[in-house]
GROMACS .gro file of C-alpha atoms in nm:
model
  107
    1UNK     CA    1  -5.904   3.890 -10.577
    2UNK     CA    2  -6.258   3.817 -10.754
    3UNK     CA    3  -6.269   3.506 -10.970
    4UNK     CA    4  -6.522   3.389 -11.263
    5UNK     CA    5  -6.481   2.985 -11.151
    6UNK     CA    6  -6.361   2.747 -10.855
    7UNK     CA    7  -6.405   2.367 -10.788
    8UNK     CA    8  -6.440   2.197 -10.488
    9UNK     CA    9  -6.107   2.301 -10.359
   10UNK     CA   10  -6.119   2.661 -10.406
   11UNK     CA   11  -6.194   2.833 -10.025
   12UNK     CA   12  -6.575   2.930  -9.978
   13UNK     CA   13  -6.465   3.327  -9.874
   14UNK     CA   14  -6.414   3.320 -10.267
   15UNK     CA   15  -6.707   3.264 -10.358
   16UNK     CA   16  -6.929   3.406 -10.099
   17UNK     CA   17  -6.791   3.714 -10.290
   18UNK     CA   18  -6.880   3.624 -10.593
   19UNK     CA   19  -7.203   3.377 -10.631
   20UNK     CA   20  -7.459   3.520 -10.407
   21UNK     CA   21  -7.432   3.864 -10.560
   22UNK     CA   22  -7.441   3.740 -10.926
   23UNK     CA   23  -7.717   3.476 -11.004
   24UNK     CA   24  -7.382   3.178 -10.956
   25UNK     CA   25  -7.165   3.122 -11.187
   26UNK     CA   26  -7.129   2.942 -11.525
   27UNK     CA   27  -6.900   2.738 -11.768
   28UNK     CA   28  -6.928   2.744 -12.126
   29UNK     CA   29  -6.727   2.560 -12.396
   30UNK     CA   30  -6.737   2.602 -12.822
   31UNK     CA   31  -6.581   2.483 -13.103
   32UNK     CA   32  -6.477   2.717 -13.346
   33UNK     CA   33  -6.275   2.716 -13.666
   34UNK     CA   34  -6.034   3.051 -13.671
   35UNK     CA   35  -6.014   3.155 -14.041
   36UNK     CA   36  -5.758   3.461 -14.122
   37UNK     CA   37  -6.029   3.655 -14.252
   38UNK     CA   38  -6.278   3.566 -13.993
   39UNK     CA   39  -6.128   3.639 -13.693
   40UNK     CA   40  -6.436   3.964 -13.627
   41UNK     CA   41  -6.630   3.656 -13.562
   42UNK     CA   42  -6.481   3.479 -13.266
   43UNK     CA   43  -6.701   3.643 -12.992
   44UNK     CA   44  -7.002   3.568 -13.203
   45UNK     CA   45  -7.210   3.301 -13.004
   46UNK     CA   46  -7.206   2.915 -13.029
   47UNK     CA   47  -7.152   2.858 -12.717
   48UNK     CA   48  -7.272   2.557 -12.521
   49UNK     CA   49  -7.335   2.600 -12.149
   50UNK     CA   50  -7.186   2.286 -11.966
   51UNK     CA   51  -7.163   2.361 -11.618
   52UNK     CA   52  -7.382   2.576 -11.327
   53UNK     CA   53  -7.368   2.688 -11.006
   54UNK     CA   54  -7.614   2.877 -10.826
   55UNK     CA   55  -7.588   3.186 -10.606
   56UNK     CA   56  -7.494   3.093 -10.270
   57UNK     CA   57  -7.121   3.017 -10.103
   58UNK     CA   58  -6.951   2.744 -10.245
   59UNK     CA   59  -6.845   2.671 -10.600
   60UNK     CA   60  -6.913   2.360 -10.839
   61UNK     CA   61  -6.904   2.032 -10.649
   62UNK     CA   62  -6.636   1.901 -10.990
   63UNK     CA   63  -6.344   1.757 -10.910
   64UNK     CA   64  -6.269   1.707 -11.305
   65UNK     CA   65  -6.023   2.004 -11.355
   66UNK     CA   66  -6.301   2.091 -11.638
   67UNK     CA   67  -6.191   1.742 -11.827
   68UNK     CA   68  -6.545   1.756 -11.872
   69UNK     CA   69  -6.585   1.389 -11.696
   70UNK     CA   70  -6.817   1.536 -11.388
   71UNK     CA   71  -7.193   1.487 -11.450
   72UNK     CA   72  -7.391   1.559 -11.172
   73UNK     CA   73  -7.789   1.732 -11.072
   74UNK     CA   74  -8.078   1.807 -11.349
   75UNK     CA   75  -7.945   2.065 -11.617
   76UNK     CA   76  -8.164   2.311 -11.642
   77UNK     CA   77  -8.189   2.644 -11.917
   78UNK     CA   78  -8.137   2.975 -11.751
   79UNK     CA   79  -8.047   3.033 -11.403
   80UNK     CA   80  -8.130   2.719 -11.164
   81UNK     CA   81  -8.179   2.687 -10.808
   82UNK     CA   82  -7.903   2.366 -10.803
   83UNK     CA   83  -7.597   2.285 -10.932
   84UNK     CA   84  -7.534   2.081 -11.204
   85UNK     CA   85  -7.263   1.946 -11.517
   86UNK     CA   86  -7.293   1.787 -11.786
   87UNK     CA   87  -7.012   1.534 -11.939
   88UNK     CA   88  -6.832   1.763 -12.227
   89UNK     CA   89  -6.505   1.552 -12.246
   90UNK     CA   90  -6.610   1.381 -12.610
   91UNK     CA   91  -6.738   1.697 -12.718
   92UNK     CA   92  -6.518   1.869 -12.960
   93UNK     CA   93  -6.439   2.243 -12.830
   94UNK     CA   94  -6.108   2.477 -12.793
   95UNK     CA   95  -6.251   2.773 -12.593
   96UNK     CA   96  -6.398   2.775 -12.268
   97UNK     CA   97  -6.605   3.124 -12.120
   98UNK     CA   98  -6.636   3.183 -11.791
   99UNK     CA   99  -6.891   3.392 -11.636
  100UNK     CA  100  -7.157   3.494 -11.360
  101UNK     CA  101  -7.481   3.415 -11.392
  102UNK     CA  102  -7.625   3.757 -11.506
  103UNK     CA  103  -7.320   3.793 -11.766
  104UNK     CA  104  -7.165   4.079 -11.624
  105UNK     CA  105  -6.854   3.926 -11.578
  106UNK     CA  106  -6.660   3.697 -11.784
  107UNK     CA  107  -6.360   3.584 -11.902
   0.00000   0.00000   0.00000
């Protein structure tokens, strides 16, 4: 099948069918209070991109488990030619999105 994220274990045919095609992949985490009579507002935004990969054939170099302990390359807004992470483990979230570069897939 087609996933949204790997690490350094997941086998390259993944995402050769994924990354190249899609501007790489990303990982995005938020923090958001759930109130009964907000929950129209969960998709809304705030989120906080962590984590990139570019388009090529192999996924993030992490071997965290998304702990968020990884930090590794230059980040960089918008879709970058490396691969990079910043540390998110002290950062208070309770979502994570998943998603290909251009946004036309997530999870």
């Amino acid at each position: 099948g087609k996933i949204l994220y790997g690490g350094r274990s997941v086998a390259g045919h993944q995402a050769r069918t994924i990354l190249p095609w899609h501007e790489g992949a990303d990982v995005y985490i938020r923090q958001i209070k759930i109130k009964v009579k907000d929950c129209s507002k969960l998709d809304g935004g705030g989120w906080q991109l962590v984590r990139h990969v570019p388009a090529g054939y192999n996924w993030h170099p992490s071997r965290d488990q998304l702990r968020g302990t990884d930090a590794y390359g230059t980040k960089a807004p918008g879709v970058s030619a490396r691969a990079w992470s910043v540390k998110f483990n002290k950062t208070p979230f309770n979502e994570f999105l998943f998603a290909t570069g251009d946004c036309t897939r997530w999870l």
